[in-house]
GROMACS .gro file of C-alpha atoms in nm:
model
  364
    1MET     CA    1  12.487  13.224   8.716
    2ASP     CA    2  12.457  13.360   9.070
    3PHE     CA    3  12.500  13.069   9.313
    4ASN     CA    4  12.424  13.288   9.614
    5ARG     CA    5  12.093  13.383   9.456
    6ASP     CA    6  12.024  13.020   9.362
    7GLU     CA    7  12.090  12.908   9.717
    8PHE     CA    8  11.866  13.180   9.856
    9PHE     CA    9  11.566  13.076   9.649
   10MET     CA   10  11.637  12.703   9.689
   11ARG     CA   11  11.633  12.758  10.064
   12GLN     CA   12  11.277  12.889  10.023
   13ALA     CA   13  11.183  12.578   9.825
   14VAL     CA   14  11.329  12.343  10.088
   15ARG     CA   15  11.149  12.531  10.364
   16LEU     CA   16  10.820  12.517  10.172
   17ALA     CA   17  10.856  12.141  10.124
   18GLU     CA   18  10.828  12.090  10.499
   19GLU     CA   19  10.471  12.221  10.488
   20GLY     CA   20  10.369  11.889  10.333
   21ARG     CA   21  10.538  11.675  10.598
   22GLY     CA   22  10.302  11.405  10.718
   23PHE     CA   23  10.062  11.428  10.423
   24THR     CA   24  10.253  11.325  10.109
   25SER     CA   25  10.386  10.980  10.201
   26PRO     CA   26  10.478  10.758  10.030
   27ASN     CA   27  10.563  11.046   9.797
   28PRO     CA   28  10.849  11.280   9.895
   29VAL     CA   29  10.802  11.629  10.033
   30VAL     CA   30  10.878  11.887   9.763
   31GLY     CA   31  10.870  12.266   9.758
   32ALA     CA   32  10.901  12.510   9.470
   33CYS     CA   33  10.894  12.875   9.374
   34ILE     CA   34  10.896  13.070   9.047
   35VAL     CA   35  11.125  13.373   9.023
   36ARG     CA   36  11.155  13.659   8.777
   37SER     CA   37  11.420  13.931   8.812
   38GLY     CA   38  11.495  13.835   9.171
   39ARG     CA   39  11.131  13.840   9.283
   40ILE     CA   40  10.915  13.541   9.375
   41LEU     CA   41  10.606  13.526   9.153
   42SER     CA   42  10.454  13.220   9.318
   43LYS     CA   43  10.545  12.952   9.569
   44GLY     CA   44  10.397  12.623   9.682
   45PHE     CA   45  10.454  12.264   9.788
   46HIS     CA   46  10.321  11.913   9.739
   47ARG     CA   47  10.025  11.922   9.976
   48ARG     CA   48   9.919  11.560   9.999
   49PHE     CA   49   9.946  11.224   9.825
   50GLY     CA   50   9.751  11.234   9.500
   51ALA     CA   51   9.735  11.614   9.488
   52PRO     CA   52   9.918  11.822   9.223
   53HIS     CA   53  10.294  11.829   9.266
   54ALA     CA   54  10.473  12.143   9.382
   55GLU     CA   55  10.577  12.245   9.029
   56VAL     CA   56  10.221  12.228   8.898
   57GLU     CA   57  10.092  12.427   9.194
   58VAL     CA   58  10.336  12.716   9.151
   59ILE     CA   59  10.285  12.730   8.775
   60LYS     CA   60   9.908  12.752   8.826
   61LYS     CA   61   9.954  13.027   9.086
   62ALA     CA   62  10.168  13.232   8.843
   63TRP     CA   63   9.861  13.296   8.624
   64GLY     CA   64  10.026  13.248   8.285
   65LYS     CA   65  10.324  13.475   8.358
   66THR     CA   66  10.586  13.200   8.356
   67LYS     CA   67  10.754  13.253   8.018
   68GLY     CA   68  11.128  13.298   8.066
   69THR     CA   69  11.112  13.263   8.445
   70THR     CA   70  11.325  13.045   8.674
   71LEU     CA   71  11.169  12.757   8.864
   72TYR     CA   72  11.336  12.646   9.186
   73VAL     CA   73  11.233  12.299   9.303
   74SER     CA   74  11.381  12.091   9.584
   75MET     CA   75  11.363  11.761   9.390
   76GLU     CA   76  11.389  11.677   9.021
   77PRO     CA   77  11.052  11.714   8.846
   78CYS     CA   78  10.883  11.382   8.769
   79SER     CA   79  10.886  11.250   8.414
   80THR     CA   80  10.632  10.967   8.431
   81TYR     CA   81  10.259  10.928   8.479
   82GLY     CA   82  10.146  10.829   8.829
   83LYS     CA   83   9.867  10.975   9.038
   84THR     CA   84   9.928  11.295   8.838
   85PRO     CA   85  10.068  11.371   8.490
   86PRO     CA   86  10.446  11.428   8.452
   87CYS     CA   87  10.562  11.767   8.577
   88VAL     CA   88  10.828  11.810   8.308
   89GLN     CA   89  10.564  11.853   8.039
   90THR     CA   90  10.383  12.115   8.249
   91ILE     CA   91  10.712  12.303   8.286
   92ILE     CA   92  10.779  12.289   7.911
   93ASP     CA   93  10.424  12.402   7.828
   94ALA     CA   94  10.463  12.696   8.069
   95LYS     CA   95  10.772  12.809   7.873
   96ILE     CA   96  10.986  12.833   8.186
   97GLY     CA   97  11.339  12.934   8.084
   98ARG     CA   98  11.546  12.778   8.361
   99VAL     CA   99  11.498  12.510   8.627
  100VAL     CA  100  11.715  12.489   8.940
  101ILE     CA  101  11.701  12.157   9.123
  102GLY     CA  102  11.809  12.059   9.474
  103MET     CA  103  11.845  11.682   9.432
  104LEU     CA  104  11.782  11.434   9.154
  105ASP     CA  105  11.499  11.186   9.188
  106PRO     CA  106  11.642  10.902   9.405
  107ASN     CA  107  11.432  10.644   9.219
  108PRO     CA  108  11.697  10.473   8.999
  109LYS     CA  109  11.434  10.421   8.727
  110HIS     CA  110  11.372  10.795   8.697
  111SER     CA  111  11.687  10.968   8.823
  112GLY     CA  112  11.813  11.225   8.569
  113ARG     CA  113  11.534  11.155   8.323
  114GLY     CA  114  11.345  11.475   8.399
  115VAL     CA  115  11.664  11.680   8.361
  116SER     CA  116  11.738  11.516   8.026
  117ILE     CA  117  11.389  11.584   7.888
  118LEU     CA  118  11.399  11.949   7.995
  119ARG     CA  119  11.741  12.009   7.839
  120LYS     CA  120  11.637  11.847   7.512
  121GLN     CA  121  11.350  12.097   7.500
  122GLY     CA  122  11.587  12.391   7.543
  123VAL     CA  123  11.527  12.453   7.913
  124ARG     CA  124  11.843  12.547   8.104
  125VAL     CA  125  11.888  12.322   8.408
  126THR     CA  126  12.110  12.358   8.714
  127THR     CA  127  12.129  12.070   8.962
  128GLY     CA  128  12.280  12.013   9.306
  129VAL     CA  129  12.191  12.346   9.468
  130LEU     CA  130  12.165  12.283   9.846
  131GLU     CA  131  12.172  11.915   9.756
  132GLU     CA  132  12.267  11.792  10.103
  133GLN     CA  133  11.975  11.972  10.269
  134ALA     CA  134  11.737  11.836  10.006
  135ARG     CA  135  11.869  11.482  10.051
  136ILE     CA  136  11.836  11.492  10.429
  137GLN     CA  137  11.484  11.625  10.392
  138ASN     CA  138  11.381  11.319  10.190
  139GLU     CA  139  11.613  11.057  10.339
  140SER     CA  140  11.316  10.837  10.434
  141PHE     CA  141  11.171  10.841  10.083
  142SER     CA  142  11.514  10.776   9.932
  143LYS     CA  143  11.573  10.463  10.139
  144TRP     CA  144  11.222  10.332  10.082
  145ILE     CA  145  11.227  10.383   9.704
  146THR     CA  146  11.574  10.226   9.663
  147LYS     CA  147  11.568   9.948   9.925
  148GLY     CA  148  11.199   9.877   9.983
  149PHE     CA  149  11.251   9.920  10.358
  150PRO     CA  150  11.139  10.212  10.574
  151PHE     CA  151  11.396  10.451  10.719
  152GLY     CA  152  11.447  10.354  11.083
  153ALA     CA  153  11.486  10.612  11.359
  154LEU     CA  154  11.534  10.549  11.730
  155LYS     CA  155  11.434  10.797  12.000
  156MET     CA  156  11.563  10.753  12.353
  157ALA     CA  157  11.538  10.966  12.666
  158GLU     CA  158  11.789  10.879  12.937
  159SER     CA  159  11.964  11.020  13.240
  160LEU     CA  160  12.323  11.138  13.233
  161ASP     CA  161  12.431  10.794  13.356
  162GLY     CA  162  12.239  10.610  13.083
  163LYS     CA  163  11.926  10.505  13.273
  164ILE     CA  164  11.579  10.509  13.118
  165ALA     CA  165  11.385  10.375  13.417
  166LEU     CA  166  11.425  10.270  13.778
  167GLU     CA  167  11.449   9.901  13.868
  168SER     CA  168  11.076   9.923  13.949
  169GLY     CA  169  11.007  10.039  13.594
  170GLN     CA  170  10.921  10.400  13.686
  171SER     CA  171  11.031  10.631  13.404
  172ARG     CA  172  10.806  10.940  13.415
  173TRP     CA  173  10.953  11.181  13.370
  174ILE     CA  174  11.325  11.153  13.297
  175SER     CA  175  11.323  11.422  13.029
  176GLY     CA  176  11.185  11.773  13.074
  177PRO     CA  177  10.865  11.932  12.933
  178GLU     CA  178  11.046  12.093  12.637
  179SER     CA  179  11.179  11.754  12.528
  180ARG     CA  180  10.840  11.589  12.559
  181LYS     CA  181  10.682  11.861  12.347
  182TRP     CA  182  10.957  11.818  12.087
  183VAL     CA  183  10.895  11.440  12.073
  184HIS     CA  184  10.530  11.495  11.979
  185LYS     CA  185  10.642  11.704  11.683
  186LEU     CA  186  10.902  11.442  11.591
  187ARG     CA  187  10.630  11.179  11.567
  188THR     CA  188  10.435  11.385  11.315
  189GLY     CA  189  10.734  11.365  11.080
  190HIS     CA  190  10.721  10.984  11.061
  191ASP     CA  191  10.478  10.745  10.900
  192ALA     CA  192  10.480  10.511  11.200
  193VAL     CA  193  10.574  10.501  11.568
  194MET     CA  194  10.687  10.168  11.715
  195VAL     CA  195  10.677  10.040  12.072
  196GLY     CA  196  10.757   9.705  12.235
  197THR     CA  197  10.555   9.493  12.476
  198ASN     CA  198  10.753   9.582  12.789
  199THR     CA  199  10.709   9.956  12.738
  200LEU     CA  200  10.344   9.912  12.654
  201LEU     CA  201  10.265   9.703  12.962
  202ARG     CA  202  10.470   9.925  13.191
  203ASP     CA  203  10.368  10.275  13.072
  204ASN     CA  204  10.040  10.217  12.881
  205PRO     CA  205  10.128  10.504  12.640
  206ARG     CA  206   9.900  10.660  12.380
  207LEU     CA  207  10.185  10.761  12.144
  208THR     CA  208   9.989  11.063  12.030
  209ALA     CA  209  10.142  11.317  11.793
  210ARG     CA  210  10.063  11.672  11.897
  211GLY     CA  211  10.248  11.978  11.775
  212GLY     CA  212  10.234  11.918  11.401
  213HIS     CA  213   9.965  12.053  11.172
  214GLY     CA  214   9.636  11.918  11.053
  215ASN     CA  215   9.501  11.591  11.191
  216TRP     CA  216   9.792  11.367  11.094
  217LEU     CA  217   9.801  11.044  11.297
  218PRO     CA  218  10.096  10.815  11.225
  219TRP     CA  219  10.062  10.438  11.227
  220LYS     CA  220  10.120  10.285  11.571
  221ILE     CA  221  10.315   9.962  11.555
  222VAL     CA  222  10.295   9.733  11.855
  223LEU     CA  223  10.541   9.445  11.893
  224ASP     CA  224  10.359   9.186  12.102
  225PRO     CA  225  10.498   8.836  12.031
  226ARG     CA  226  10.259   8.645  12.261
  227GLY     CA  227   9.956   8.876  12.248
  228GLN     CA  228   9.992   8.997  12.606
  229CYS     CA  229   9.842   9.341  12.545
  230ARG     CA  230   9.485   9.422  12.644
  231SER     CA  231   9.246   9.554  12.383
  232ASN     CA  232   9.146   9.842  12.612
  233MET     CA  233   9.499   9.985  12.642
  234ARG     CA  234   9.531  10.352  12.557
  235ILE     CA  235   9.734  10.297  12.239
  236PHE     CA  236   9.437  10.114  12.084
  237LEU     CA  237   9.184  10.378  12.189
  238ALA     CA  238   9.370  10.700  12.100
  239GLY     CA  239   9.274  10.703  11.731
  240GLY     CA  240   9.469  10.639  11.415
  241PRO     CA  241   9.570  10.313  11.247
  242VAL     CA  242   9.733  10.043  11.461
  243LEU     CA  243   9.937   9.744  11.348
  244LEU     CA  244  10.016   9.462  11.590
  245ALA     CA  245  10.303   9.226  11.509
  246CYS     CA  246  10.299   8.889  11.685
  247SER     CA  247  10.465   8.552  11.661
  248GLU     CA  248  10.319   8.308  11.407
  249LYS     CA  249  10.275   8.068  11.700
  250TYR     CA  250  10.031   8.306  11.872
  251PHE     CA  251   9.858   8.441  11.562
  252ASN     CA  252   9.524   8.261  11.623
  253HIS     CA  253   9.521   8.372  11.987
  254VAL     CA  254   9.588   8.735  11.888
  255THR     CA  255   9.328   8.744  11.611
  256ARG     CA  256   9.060   8.610  11.849
  257LYS     CA  257   9.159   8.866  12.110
  258PHE     CA  258   9.146   9.165  11.873
  259ARG     CA  259   8.894   9.044  11.612
  260SER     CA  260   8.646   9.330  11.664
  261THR     CA  261   8.897   9.616  11.700
  262GLY     CA  262   8.999   9.696  11.342
  263ILE     CA  263   9.367   9.647  11.429
  264VAL     CA  264   9.592   9.514  11.151
  265ILE     CA  265   9.767   9.197  11.271
  266ILE     CA  266  10.087   9.066  11.109
  267PRO     CA  267  10.229   8.725  11.208
  268LEU     CA  268  10.608   8.703  11.203
  269LYS     CA  269  10.871   8.437  11.241
  270ALA     CA  270  11.017   8.443  11.592
  271LYS     CA  271  11.279   8.290  11.817
  272GLY     CA  272  11.116   8.280  12.156
  273ASP     CA  273  10.994   8.634  12.226
  274TYR     CA  274  11.218   8.791  11.960
  275LEU     CA  275  11.029   8.871  11.642
  276ASN     CA  276  11.195   8.876  11.301
  277LEU     CA  277  11.212   9.254  11.266
  278LYS     CA  278  11.361   9.245  10.916
  279GLN     CA  279  11.053   9.055  10.803
  280LEU     CA  280  10.837   9.320  10.970
  281PHE     CA  281  11.018   9.610  10.804
  282LYS     CA  282  10.978   9.440  10.467
  283HIS     CA  283  10.602   9.419  10.531
  284LEU     CA  284  10.592   9.784  10.634
  285GLY     CA  285  10.776   9.891  10.318
  286GLY     CA  286  10.520   9.698  10.115
  287LEU     CA  287  10.245   9.894  10.288
  288GLY     CA  288  10.404  10.222  10.174
  289ILE     CA  289  10.538  10.311  10.519
  290THR     CA  290  10.859  10.502  10.447
  291SER     CA  291  10.973  10.585  10.802
  292VAL     CA  292  10.946  10.427  11.146
  293LEU     CA  293  11.027  10.596  11.478
  294ALA     CA  294  11.100  10.343  11.753
  295GLU     CA  295  11.035  10.447  12.113
  296GLY     CA  296  11.081  10.125  12.307
  297GLY     CA  297  11.314  10.018  12.585
  298GLY     CA  298  11.663   9.874  12.588
  299GLU     CA  299  11.573   9.531  12.447
  300LEU     CA  300  11.386   9.676  12.148
  301SER     CA  301  11.668   9.923  12.086
  302TRP     CA  302  11.927   9.648  12.072
  303SER     CA  303  11.708   9.426  11.854
  304LEU     CA  304  11.663   9.701  11.596
  305ILE     CA  305  12.025   9.817  11.604
  306SER     CA  306  12.173   9.467  11.579
  307ALA     CA  307  11.936   9.387  11.290
  308GLY     CA  308  12.069   9.689  11.099
  309LEU     CA  309  11.730   9.859  11.089
  310ILE     CA  310  11.818  10.189  11.258
  311ASP     CA  311  11.954  10.465  11.036
  312LYS     CA  312  11.926  10.763  11.268
  313ILE     CA  313  11.915  10.825  11.643
  314TYR     CA  314  11.757  11.097  11.855
  315TRP     CA  315  11.913  11.074  12.202
  316ILE     CA  316  11.776  11.300  12.476
  317ILE     CA  317  12.002  11.325  12.781
  318ALA     CA  318  11.858  11.473  13.100
  319PRO     CA  319  12.090  11.628  13.361
  320LYS     CA  320  12.004  11.364  13.621
  321LEU     CA  321  12.196  11.083  13.790
  322ILE     CA  322  11.981  10.784  13.878
  323GLY     CA  323  12.223  10.504  13.956
  324GLY     CA  324  12.127  10.148  14.047
  325LYS     CA  325  12.292   9.846  13.889
  326ASN     CA  326  11.949   9.702  13.808
  327SER     CA  327  11.800  10.023  13.670
  328LYS     CA  328  11.695   9.998  13.307
  329THR     CA  329  11.945  10.115  13.046
  330SER     CA  330  11.885  10.255  12.699
  331VAL     CA  331  12.046   9.971  12.500
  332GLU     CA  332  12.051   9.622  12.645
  333GLY     CA  333  12.048   9.284  12.470
  334CYS     CA  334  12.371   9.085  12.444
  335GLY     CA  335  12.585   9.378  12.329
  336VAL     CA  336  12.896   9.359  12.111
  337ALA     CA  337  13.175   9.110  12.175
  338SER     CA  338  13.454   9.367  12.145
  339LEU     CA  339  13.487   9.744  12.130
  340ASP     CA  340  13.593   9.741  11.767
  341GLN     CA  341  13.248   9.600  11.686
  342SER     CA  342  13.073   9.901  11.842
  343TYR     CA  343  12.809  10.078  11.637
  344MET     CA  344  12.953  10.419  11.552
  345VAL     CA  345  12.737  10.729  11.542
  346LYS     CA  346  12.835  10.970  11.263
  347ARG     CA  347  12.745  11.326  11.161
  348MET     CA  348  12.627  11.422  11.507
  349ASN     CA  349  12.440  11.743  11.587
  350LEU     CA  350  12.374  11.873  11.937
  351GLN     CA  351  12.108  12.112  12.060
  352ARG     CA  352  11.940  12.213  12.384
  353LEU     CA  353  11.581  12.124  12.470
  354GLY     CA  354  11.521  12.322  12.786
  355SER     CA  355  11.755  12.169  13.044
  356ASP     CA  356  11.807  11.855  12.832
  357LEU     CA  357  12.059  11.784  12.558
  358LEU     CA  358  11.954  11.633  12.226
  359ILE     CA  359  12.203  11.436  12.016
  360GLU     CA  360  12.108  11.355  11.657
  361GLY     CA  361  12.326  11.128  11.449
  362TYR     CA  362  12.343  10.847  11.196
  363LEU     CA  363  12.449  10.490  11.260
  364LYS     CA  364  12.730  10.379  11.034
   0.00000   0.00000   0.00000
């Protein structure tokens, strides 16, 4: 068994999986390739929800030359009927000799079942090759399938001294053009993009998602407790599905205001202007939304963090000093009562985006 070779071909499978990003949800992204004597015979990925899985695609592309070959696949082949037949039977019928897997299926009902079936049929199976990369790639799907909640991400762009806007509300542009281009691509990797009322009224954003591939338009989620938004705002006219969450108290007002727009309206429990975001995320999970990218201001950031709904952060820091004790900051709310209650960011990665610095990390 050559682990260096296994890692090389699994890296191809993981890379291929990304080609399906934005089209497979609520299914995971999965890539695969078939190898004989160190050469790739065929390669492919899960292209869209309801389409053949990656394993089926690469077997079909191999034109009946799969006997005794090795299949590399980034996630454990499925073993149950869903939108498509189980992949394990296709693998067995193709007489593939060995299967190398990145990560097991995170669904506790299915995890390890595909491996067991293959081994019982005499197929050699190796698991855990580049497992961490495969897990990170499908971290949204893993949380959704095990918890029923979408994976929460928070994007923030701030100055070096932690400001996201002037006291007047002016915020364009704190980050540079490279960062803004990167954010468009980031949006294409999520099922939904979320914004709060204050940001919407102040900036009137479209929350478009350029820089991906195809015509993928993520859900746009608007948090508007009292229905203050106007139906002609750019976010409602830019295309793609829109969901507006409001307080139960204002539900009738909001439905009258938006009745001819096609917007999905969800009433939530609320305390004043603070919506029950856990209730919202439960609704979103039920709709098959596996990941949410929040792009609001300091109040929304704190509400999501304190509710335990943010798993990952994307923090863009621009080399600017703004100052002003009343300038808007990236995380506001009531804050923690003591430093030992701070929310710790783990597994941080840093990279440059033009003149800006991007920090990626996970909240503990």
